[in-house]
Amino acid sequence: MHHQELIEKLTAGMQPAPRNAVSRRLTTGLAVGGTTSLLLLLACLGMRDDMDAAVSTGAFWMKWAFVAAGAIPAFILTRRLARPDGKVGRLSLLLAAPVVVLASFAVVRLVGISPELRAARWLGHSADSCPWIIAALSIPVFATTVLALRRCAPTHLPLAGFTAGLLSGTVAAFMYALCCNETEPAFIVTWYTLGMLLPALIGALVGPRLLRW
């Protein structure tokens, strides 16, 4: 059998994938994983007792805006890398933008105060647990995101694993904000970012194994 005949037999009856197939798969995975993470959060930690008052403050929405500013480019990058020809491009710069902006604001707030007060604002009362809780909440989201990517055709596996983990971390951080009462920008930009990066780094390590096809 000639090569051309083999190719024709293998491709016979094949149809183009739906235009938004990758986005739908990722969105479905995020919805299932995010719902699972939310249920875990409610069962283990619960929501803030002062939620009614918290939603009227700028600090509450600052946290969600910071996380959302990272989640959007992380989703787009994950969607790109789900395809064989996916490239990161300059979109990766958008991942750093919210960190730079919030870090600059945090520095302004910390300048001119005593070292003791500076440390208290930076560490808050939950610095030792915040990143780990976010990382733990990201596990269900990471699992469903990986399942969605396995139905696609990523080729840059470490990068795809990294962005999948980062996307999972942003969703988890979004959920965690429902129970976290920390308000200082220095705390958010440090420990939330670390919590989102932990699953991203793990994703980069396990991506080549989990996403191989």
Tab-separated table of C-alpha atoms in Angstrom:
chain	number	residue	atom	x	y	z
A	1	MET	CA	0.000	0.000	0.000
A	2	HIS	CA	1.374	3.406	-0.985
A	3	HIS	CA	1.701	6.173	1.563
A	4	GLN	CA	-0.996	8.254	-0.088
A	5	GLU	CA	-3.452	5.370	0.010
A	6	LEU	CA	-2.711	4.818	3.702
A	7	ILE	CA	-3.285	8.492	4.439
A	8	GLU	CA	-6.587	8.437	2.555
A	9	LYS	CA	-7.771	5.383	4.479
A	10	LEU	CA	-6.816	6.887	7.820
A	11	THR	CA	-8.527	10.189	7.073
A	12	ALA	CA	-11.635	8.766	5.422
A	13	GLY	CA	-14.770	10.080	7.055
A	14	MET	CA	-12.926	12.537	9.282
A	15	GLN	CA	-14.658	15.844	9.948
A	16	PRO	CA	-13.184	19.109	11.214
A	17	ALA	CA	-13.506	19.617	14.952
A	18	PRO	CA	-16.140	22.144	16.024
A	19	ARG	CA	-14.737	25.648	16.077
A	20	ASN	CA	-15.082	26.155	19.834
A	21	ALA	CA	-14.459	22.558	20.891
A	22	VAL	CA	-11.340	23.360	22.937
A	23	SER	CA	-12.975	26.272	24.760
A	24	ARG	CA	-16.046	24.179	25.561
A	25	ARG	CA	-13.966	21.319	26.927
A	26	LEU	CA	-11.873	23.617	29.077
A	27	THR	CA	-14.906	25.539	30.315
A	28	THR	CA	-16.700	22.328	31.216
A	29	GLY	CA	-13.634	21.056	33.054
A	30	LEU	CA	-13.295	24.323	34.962
A	31	ALA	CA	-16.981	24.317	35.888
A	32	VAL	CA	-16.851	20.764	37.235
A	33	GLY	CA	-13.533	21.232	39.028
A	34	GLY	CA	-14.453	24.669	40.342
A	35	THR	CA	-17.757	23.409	41.729
A	36	THR	CA	-15.934	20.566	43.473
A	37	SER	CA	-13.411	22.995	44.963
A	38	LEU	CA	-16.202	25.275	46.146
A	39	LEU	CA	-17.976	22.388	47.866
A	40	LEU	CA	-14.714	21.380	49.557
A	41	LEU	CA	-14.180	24.962	50.686
A	42	LEU	CA	-17.678	25.222	52.138
A	43	ALA	CA	-17.408	21.842	53.843
A	44	CYS	CA	-13.957	22.379	55.351
A	45	LEU	CA	-13.605	26.128	55.896
A	46	GLY	CA	-16.921	27.817	55.229
A	47	MET	CA	-17.433	31.359	54.024
A	48	ARG	CA	-16.500	34.521	55.850
A	49	ASP	CA	-18.800	35.339	58.743
A	50	ASP	CA	-18.856	38.975	57.642
A	51	MET	CA	-19.527	38.289	53.954
A	52	ASP	CA	-22.417	40.764	53.781
A	53	ALA	CA	-20.121	43.565	54.923
A	54	ALA	CA	-17.080	42.299	53.011
A	55	VAL	CA	-18.706	42.530	49.585
A	56	SER	CA	-19.182	46.260	50.106
A	57	THR	CA	-15.446	46.865	50.540
A	58	GLY	CA	-12.866	47.571	47.877
A	59	ALA	CA	-10.419	45.086	49.400
A	60	PHE	CA	-12.747	42.158	48.695
A	61	TRP	CA	-13.142	43.069	45.041
A	62	MET	CA	-9.440	43.864	44.760
A	63	LYS	CA	-8.650	40.228	45.502
A	64	TRP	CA	-11.085	38.950	42.919
A	65	ALA	CA	-9.885	41.478	40.337
A	66	PHE	CA	-6.272	40.431	40.942
A	67	VAL	CA	-7.103	36.746	40.518
A	68	ALA	CA	-9.329	37.344	37.482
A	69	ALA	CA	-6.565	39.384	35.820
A	70	GLY	CA	-4.400	36.279	35.961
A	71	ALA	CA	-7.139	33.776	35.178
A	72	ILE	CA	-8.096	35.302	31.823
A	73	PRO	CA	-4.651	35.103	30.161
A	74	ALA	CA	-4.071	31.703	31.826
A	75	PHE	CA	-7.247	30.389	30.189
A	76	ILE	CA	-6.294	31.800	26.787
A	77	LEU	CA	-2.782	30.337	27.035
A	78	THR	CA	-4.124	26.939	28.078
A	79	ARG	CA	-6.533	27.012	25.155
A	80	ARG	CA	-3.708	27.886	22.762
A	81	LEU	CA	-1.416	25.165	24.069
A	82	ALA	CA	-4.186	22.583	23.765
A	83	ARG	CA	-3.478	22.622	20.017
A	84	PRO	CA	-0.376	21.191	18.327
A	85	ASP	CA	0.582	24.584	16.904
A	86	GLY	CA	-0.104	26.502	20.113
A	87	LYS	CA	2.339	29.271	21.013
A	88	VAL	CA	2.671	31.426	24.099
A	89	GLY	CA	3.644	34.678	22.401
A	90	ARG	CA	3.463	38.004	24.182
A	91	LEU	CA	0.325	37.008	26.057
A	92	SER	CA	2.556	35.702	28.836
A	93	LEU	CA	3.362	39.329	29.704
A	94	LEU	CA	-0.239	39.762	30.796
A	95	LEU	CA	0.316	37.174	33.503
A	96	ALA	CA	2.941	39.386	35.115
A	97	ALA	CA	1.007	42.639	34.748
A	98	PRO	CA	-1.422	42.227	37.704
A	99	VAL	CA	1.446	41.081	39.952
A	100	VAL	CA	3.533	44.154	39.045
A	101	VAL	CA	0.598	46.519	39.529
A	102	LEU	CA	-0.481	45.127	42.883
A	103	ALA	CA	3.125	44.816	44.108
A	104	SER	CA	3.699	48.488	43.296
A	105	PHE	CA	0.585	49.441	45.236
A	106	ALA	CA	1.718	47.231	48.138
A	107	VAL	CA	5.130	48.907	48.262
A	108	VAL	CA	3.513	52.335	48.417
A	109	ARG	CA	1.416	51.218	51.392
A	110	LEU	CA	4.422	49.724	53.195
A	111	VAL	CA	6.812	52.631	52.754
A	112	GLY	CA	7.140	54.858	55.787
A	113	ILE	CA	5.739	52.498	58.413
A	114	SER	CA	7.650	50.666	61.130
A	115	PRO	CA	9.304	47.312	60.322
A	116	GLU	CA	7.020	45.558	62.820
A	117	LEU	CA	3.853	46.915	61.237
A	118	ARG	CA	5.288	46.225	57.780
A	119	ALA	CA	5.860	42.578	58.666
A	120	ALA	CA	2.388	42.301	60.200
A	121	ARG	CA	0.749	43.608	57.037
A	122	TRP	CA	2.828	41.333	54.830
A	123	LEU	CA	2.305	38.142	56.837
A	124	GLY	CA	-1.223	38.802	58.055
A	125	HIS	CA	-2.502	35.979	60.226
A	126	SER	CA	-2.561	33.201	57.626
A	127	ALA	CA	0.608	33.445	55.517
A	128	ASP	CA	1.668	29.979	56.618
A	129	SER	CA	-1.551	28.360	55.390
A	130	CYS	CA	-2.856	30.522	52.530
A	131	PRO	CA	-0.672	29.163	49.673
A	132	TRP	CA	-1.202	25.557	50.719
A	133	ILE	CA	-4.968	25.899	50.948
A	134	ILE	CA	-5.099	27.454	47.480
A	135	ALA	CA	-2.881	24.667	46.132
A	136	ALA	CA	-5.103	22.023	47.756
A	137	LEU	CA	-8.281	23.603	46.364
A	138	SER	CA	-6.702	23.601	42.900
A	139	ILE	CA	-6.405	19.796	42.782
A	140	PRO	CA	-9.958	19.070	41.536
A	141	VAL	CA	-9.703	21.870	38.974
A	142	PHE	CA	-6.317	20.647	37.775
A	143	ALA	CA	-7.646	17.103	37.397
A	144	THR	CA	-10.603	18.153	35.241
A	145	THR	CA	-8.458	20.584	33.233
A	146	VAL	CA	-5.956	17.818	32.476
A	147	LEU	CA	-8.812	15.538	31.400
A	148	ALA	CA	-10.002	18.270	29.033
A	149	LEU	CA	-6.487	18.737	27.615
A	150	ARG	CA	-6.104	15.002	27.084
A	151	ARG	CA	-9.044	15.204	24.682
A	152	CYS	CA	-7.116	17.818	22.715
A	153	ALA	CA	-3.649	17.618	21.152
A	154	PRO	CA	-1.054	19.593	23.126
A	155	THR	CA	2.567	19.191	22.052
A	156	HIS	CA	4.384	21.620	24.387
A	157	LEU	CA	3.625	19.423	27.375
A	158	PRO	CA	5.568	21.168	30.183
A	159	LEU	CA	4.126	24.523	29.146
A	160	ALA	CA	0.636	23.108	28.798
A	161	GLY	CA	0.960	21.548	32.244
A	162	PHE	CA	2.201	24.858	33.662
A	163	THR	CA	-0.675	26.900	32.255
A	164	ALA	CA	-3.208	24.241	33.274
A	165	GLY	CA	-1.833	24.364	36.811
A	166	LEU	CA	-1.802	28.154	36.831
A	167	LEU	CA	-5.381	28.274	35.580
A	168	SER	CA	-6.371	25.804	38.286
A	169	GLY	CA	-4.594	27.919	40.876
A	170	THR	CA	-6.454	31.071	39.848
A	171	VAL	CA	-9.805	29.298	40.109
A	172	ALA	CA	-8.835	27.964	43.533
A	173	ALA	CA	-7.709	31.429	44.672
A	174	PHE	CA	-11.010	32.856	43.472
A	175	MET	CA	-12.812	30.341	45.695
A	176	TYR	CA	-10.478	30.876	48.637
A	177	ALA	CA	-11.245	34.590	48.646
A	178	LEU	CA	-14.719	33.657	49.890
A	179	CYS	CA	-13.322	32.600	53.261
A	180	CYS	CA	-10.138	34.691	53.484
A	181	ASN	CA	-10.405	37.958	55.398
A	182	GLU	CA	-6.910	39.237	54.620
A	183	THR	CA	-7.071	42.663	52.988
A	184	GLU	CA	-3.506	43.953	52.606
A	185	PRO	CA	-2.169	44.166	49.015
A	186	ALA	CA	1.246	42.971	50.223
A	187	PHE	CA	-0.334	39.802	51.583
A	188	ILE	CA	-2.431	39.159	48.477
A	189	VAL	CA	0.346	39.730	45.951
A	190	THR	CA	2.748	37.483	47.873
A	191	TRP	CA	0.799	34.566	49.267
A	192	TYR	CA	-2.032	34.352	46.730
A	193	THR	CA	0.544	34.458	43.939
A	194	LEU	CA	2.559	31.711	45.612
A	195	GLY	CA	-0.589	29.638	46.023
A	196	MET	CA	-1.356	29.992	42.316
A	197	LEU	CA	2.212	29.218	41.284
A	198	LEU	CA	2.466	25.983	43.285
A	199	PRO	CA	0.021	24.030	41.074
A	200	ALA	CA	1.578	25.676	38.007
A	201	LEU	CA	5.029	24.355	38.897
A	202	ILE	CA	3.622	20.921	39.689
A	203	GLY	CA	1.769	21.007	36.382
A	204	ALA	CA	4.987	21.732	34.515
A	205	LEU	CA	6.606	18.704	36.169
A	206	VAL	CA	3.779	16.219	35.610
A	207	GLY	CA	2.517	17.651	32.322
A	208	PRO	CA	4.803	15.548	30.081
A	209	ARG	CA	3.525	12.383	31.751
A	210	LEU	CA	-0.172	13.237	32.085
A	211	LEU	CA	-0.635	14.948	28.727
A	212	ARG	CA	1.347	12.580	26.515
A	213	TRP	CA	-0.683	11.285	23.573
